Tab-separated table of C-alpha atoms in Angstrom:
chain	number	residue	atom	x	y	z
A	26	ARG	CA	83.788	77.206	55.325
A	27	PRO	CA	81.268	79.384	53.066
A	28	ALA	CA	77.283	79.076	54.469
A	29	PRO	CA	74.816	77.277	52.744
A	30	PRO	CA	72.745	79.037	49.093
A	31	GLY	CA	70.035	81.541	50.314
A	32	SER	CA	71.767	81.662	54.059
A	33	SER	CA	72.962	84.102	55.983
A	34	SER	CA	76.812	84.815	55.029
A	35	ALA	CA	80.051	83.691	57.188
A	36	SER	CA	79.067	87.220	58.684
A	37	GLY	CA	75.991	86.580	60.393
A	38	ARG	CA	74.372	88.948	58.029
A	39	PRO	CA	71.947	88.196	55.280
A	40	PRO	CA	72.465	88.585	51.565
A	41	PRO	CA	71.847	91.246	49.624
A	42	ARG	CA	68.428	91.923	48.583
A	43	ASP	CA	67.044	93.438	45.418
A	44	PRO	CA	62.984	93.591	46.193
A	45	GLY	CA	62.480	95.108	42.660
A	46	GLY	CA	64.699	92.127	41.346
A	47	ASP	CA	65.510	94.902	38.420
A	48	GLY	CA	68.512	96.946	40.046
A	49	THR	CA	66.348	100.092	40.829
A	50	ARG	CA	65.526	99.345	44.394
A	51	THR	CA	68.438	99.908	47.159
A	52	LEU	CA	69.072	97.308	50.160
A	53	ARG	CA	66.681	99.886	52.121
A	54	GLY	CA	63.660	99.932	50.102
A	55	HIS	CA	64.163	102.758	48.811
A	56	SER	CA	64.520	104.038	45.393
A	57	SER	CA	67.852	104.455	43.810
A	58	PHE	CA	65.640	108.191	42.566
A	59	ASP	CA	65.322	109.480	45.361
A	60	PRO	CA	68.358	111.084	46.162
A	61	LEU	CA	68.480	113.164	42.911
A	62	LEU	CA	64.723	113.890	44.129
A	63	GLY	CA	66.345	115.043	47.514
A	64	LEU	CA	68.850	116.648	46.140
A	65	ALA	CA	66.700	118.759	43.667
A	66	LEU	CA	64.114	119.458	46.365
A	67	ILE	CA	67.392	120.656	48.525
A	68	ALA	CA	67.836	123.001	45.572
A	69	LEU	CA	65.008	124.747	45.178
A	70	ALA	CA	65.100	125.488	48.552
A	71	GLY	CA	67.947	127.274	48.257
A	72	LEU	CA	66.452	129.186	45.303
A	73	LEU	CA	63.371	130.143	47.179
A	74	LEU	CA	65.436	131.062	50.658
A	75	THR	CA	67.649	133.609	49.126
A	76	ARG	CA	64.988	134.823	46.759
A	77	GLY	CA	63.035	135.107	49.280
A	78	VAL	CA	65.557	137.194	51.698
A	79	ARG	CA	66.786	139.640	49.203
A	80	ASP	CA	62.911	140.391	47.753
A	81	TRP	CA	61.852	141.134	51.572
A	82	GLY	CA	64.765	143.246	51.757
A	83	ASN	CA	65.035	145.727	55.624
A	84	SER	CA	61.295	144.593	56.250
A	85	LEU	CA	62.867	140.948	57.088
A	86	THR	CA	62.499	140.217	61.238
A	87	PRO	CA	61.100	136.499	62.850
A	88	PHE	CA	58.107	137.353	64.713
A	89	PRO	CA	54.457	136.701	62.753
A	90	LYS	CA	53.777	140.714	63.237
A	91	PRO	CA	55.426	142.760	60.185
A	92	ARG	CA	57.372	145.794	61.213
A	93	GLY	CA	55.691	149.284	61.192
A	94	ASP	CA	57.043	149.979	57.862
A	95	ASN	CA	56.083	146.491	56.156
A	96	VAL	CA	54.739	146.857	52.093
A	97	LEU	CA	53.600	144.237	51.650
A	98	LYS	CA	55.821	141.963	48.469
A	99	THR	CA	54.343	140.106	45.360
A	100	LYS	CA	56.411	140.243	43.652
A	101	GLY	CA	59.806	138.358	42.646
A	102	ALA	CA	59.591	135.615	44.879
A	103	TYR	CA	56.531	136.564	46.139
A	104	ALA	CA	54.769	136.473	43.063
A	105	ALA	CA	55.630	132.744	42.984
A	106	THR	CA	54.570	131.382	46.513
A	107	ARG	CA	52.924	133.130	49.350
A	108	HIS	CA	55.388	132.386	51.692
A	109	PRO	CA	59.100	132.024	49.914
A	110	MET	CA	60.845	131.855	52.660
A	111	TYR	CA	58.961	129.021	54.479
A	112	SER	CA	58.593	127.200	51.097
A	113	GLY	CA	61.736	126.922	51.089
A	114	LEU	CA	62.394	125.261	54.157
A	115	VAL	CA	59.634	122.829	53.685
A	116	PHE	CA	61.532	121.883	50.312
A	117	GLY	CA	65.041	121.810	51.734
A	118	SER	CA	63.403	119.353	55.062
A	119	PHE	CA	61.958	117.536	52.867
A	120	GLY	CA	64.264	117.446	50.262
A	121	LEU	CA	67.888	116.260	52.578
A	122	ALA	CA	65.163	113.309	54.440
A	123	LEU	CA	64.886	111.650	51.051
A	124	ALA	CA	68.346	112.555	50.127
A	125	THR	CA	69.593	110.708	53.077
A	126	GLY	CA	66.354	108.029	53.299
A	127	SER	CA	65.706	108.733	57.025
A	128	PRO	CA	62.294	108.354	58.793
A	129	VAL	CA	63.536	110.735	61.582
A	130	ARG	CA	64.357	113.711	59.177
A	131	THR	CA	61.150	113.075	57.026
A	132	PHE	CA	59.221	113.132	60.498
A	133	PHE	CA	60.848	116.724	61.644
A	134	ALA	CA	60.425	117.992	58.231
A	135	ALA	CA	56.252	117.461	58.782
A	136	VAL	CA	56.669	119.113	62.125
A	137	LEU	CA	58.637	122.082	60.218
A	138	THR	CA	55.900	122.028	57.922
A	139	PHE	CA	53.204	122.180	60.811
A	140	LEU	CA	55.049	124.968	63.005
A	141	LEU	CA	55.959	127.125	60.297
A	142	ASN	CA	51.593	126.832	58.447
A	143	GLU	CA	50.586	127.707	62.318
A	144	LYS	CA	52.911	130.865	61.758
A	145	ALA	CA	51.830	131.944	58.582
A	146	ALA	CA	48.108	131.656	59.214
A	147	THR	CA	49.212	134.291	62.447
A	148	GLU	CA	51.231	136.518	59.689
A	149	GLU	CA	48.478	136.428	57.121
A	150	LEU	CA	45.984	138.096	60.040
A	151	PHE	CA	48.537	140.977	60.793
A	152	LEU	CA	48.891	140.885	57.380
A	153	GLU	CA	45.279	141.339	56.395
A	154	GLU	CA	45.104	143.729	59.737
A	155	MET	CA	47.552	146.305	57.966
A	156	HIS	CA	47.106	146.432	54.376
A	157	GLY	CA	43.584	145.358	54.203
A	158	LYS	CA	41.683	143.525	51.411
A	159	GLU	CA	44.965	143.415	49.164
A	160	ALA	CA	46.587	141.181	51.592
A	161	ARG	CA	44.185	138.639	51.925
A	162	PRO	CA	44.911	135.007	50.347
A	163	THR	CA	42.792	133.568	48.068
A	164	HIS	CA	43.229	130.278	49.821
A	165	ARG	CA	44.045	129.433	53.508
A	166	SER	CA	45.529	125.489	53.146
A	167	LEU	CA	49.005	124.182	54.241
A	168	HIS	CA	49.320	123.373	50.038
A	169	ASP	CA	48.605	127.695	49.618
A	170	ARG	CA	50.644	129.069	52.067
A	171	VAL	CA	53.714	126.821	53.019
A	172	GLY	CA	54.382	124.080	49.176
A	173	ALA	CA	52.259	125.915	46.727
A	174	VAL	CA	53.913	127.202	43.498
A	175	ASN	CA	52.701	129.458	41.296
A	176	ALA	CA	52.871	127.693	37.678
A	177	ASP	CA	53.293	130.998	36.142
A	178	PRO	CA	54.850	132.950	39.016
A	179	TYR	CA	55.642	136.519	36.639
């Protein structure tokens, strides 16, 4: 026997909803554009990560204190953003959260952003100690340290 109009279906689930009424929203209330934006952020993340690793070369270390033979990087990916690998990780984690519509992934992306910001602040102190005024960032905010991409990097 069919369920009356506007009530739950025979399976007990409510009928599908379109909150916007125009077909642009999914059942979960997220824009259908979110997965595309998420994939674009993941692609940007891949670019920043690979360029950052390539431009950093043999000086790459997982520790906040740079190696003794460290050379200050200001070209390539490092001209676009102060910490391209961290930016890549942040963009990639938020891109994955958007692509999947996951609040849990969004939370962990925010936690990762906080942790990388703290690590970057520590690295900035070591770089300034090692390279002097040349290594001093112009801004010390989260936006400039992790998430900012300069409009004209070259």
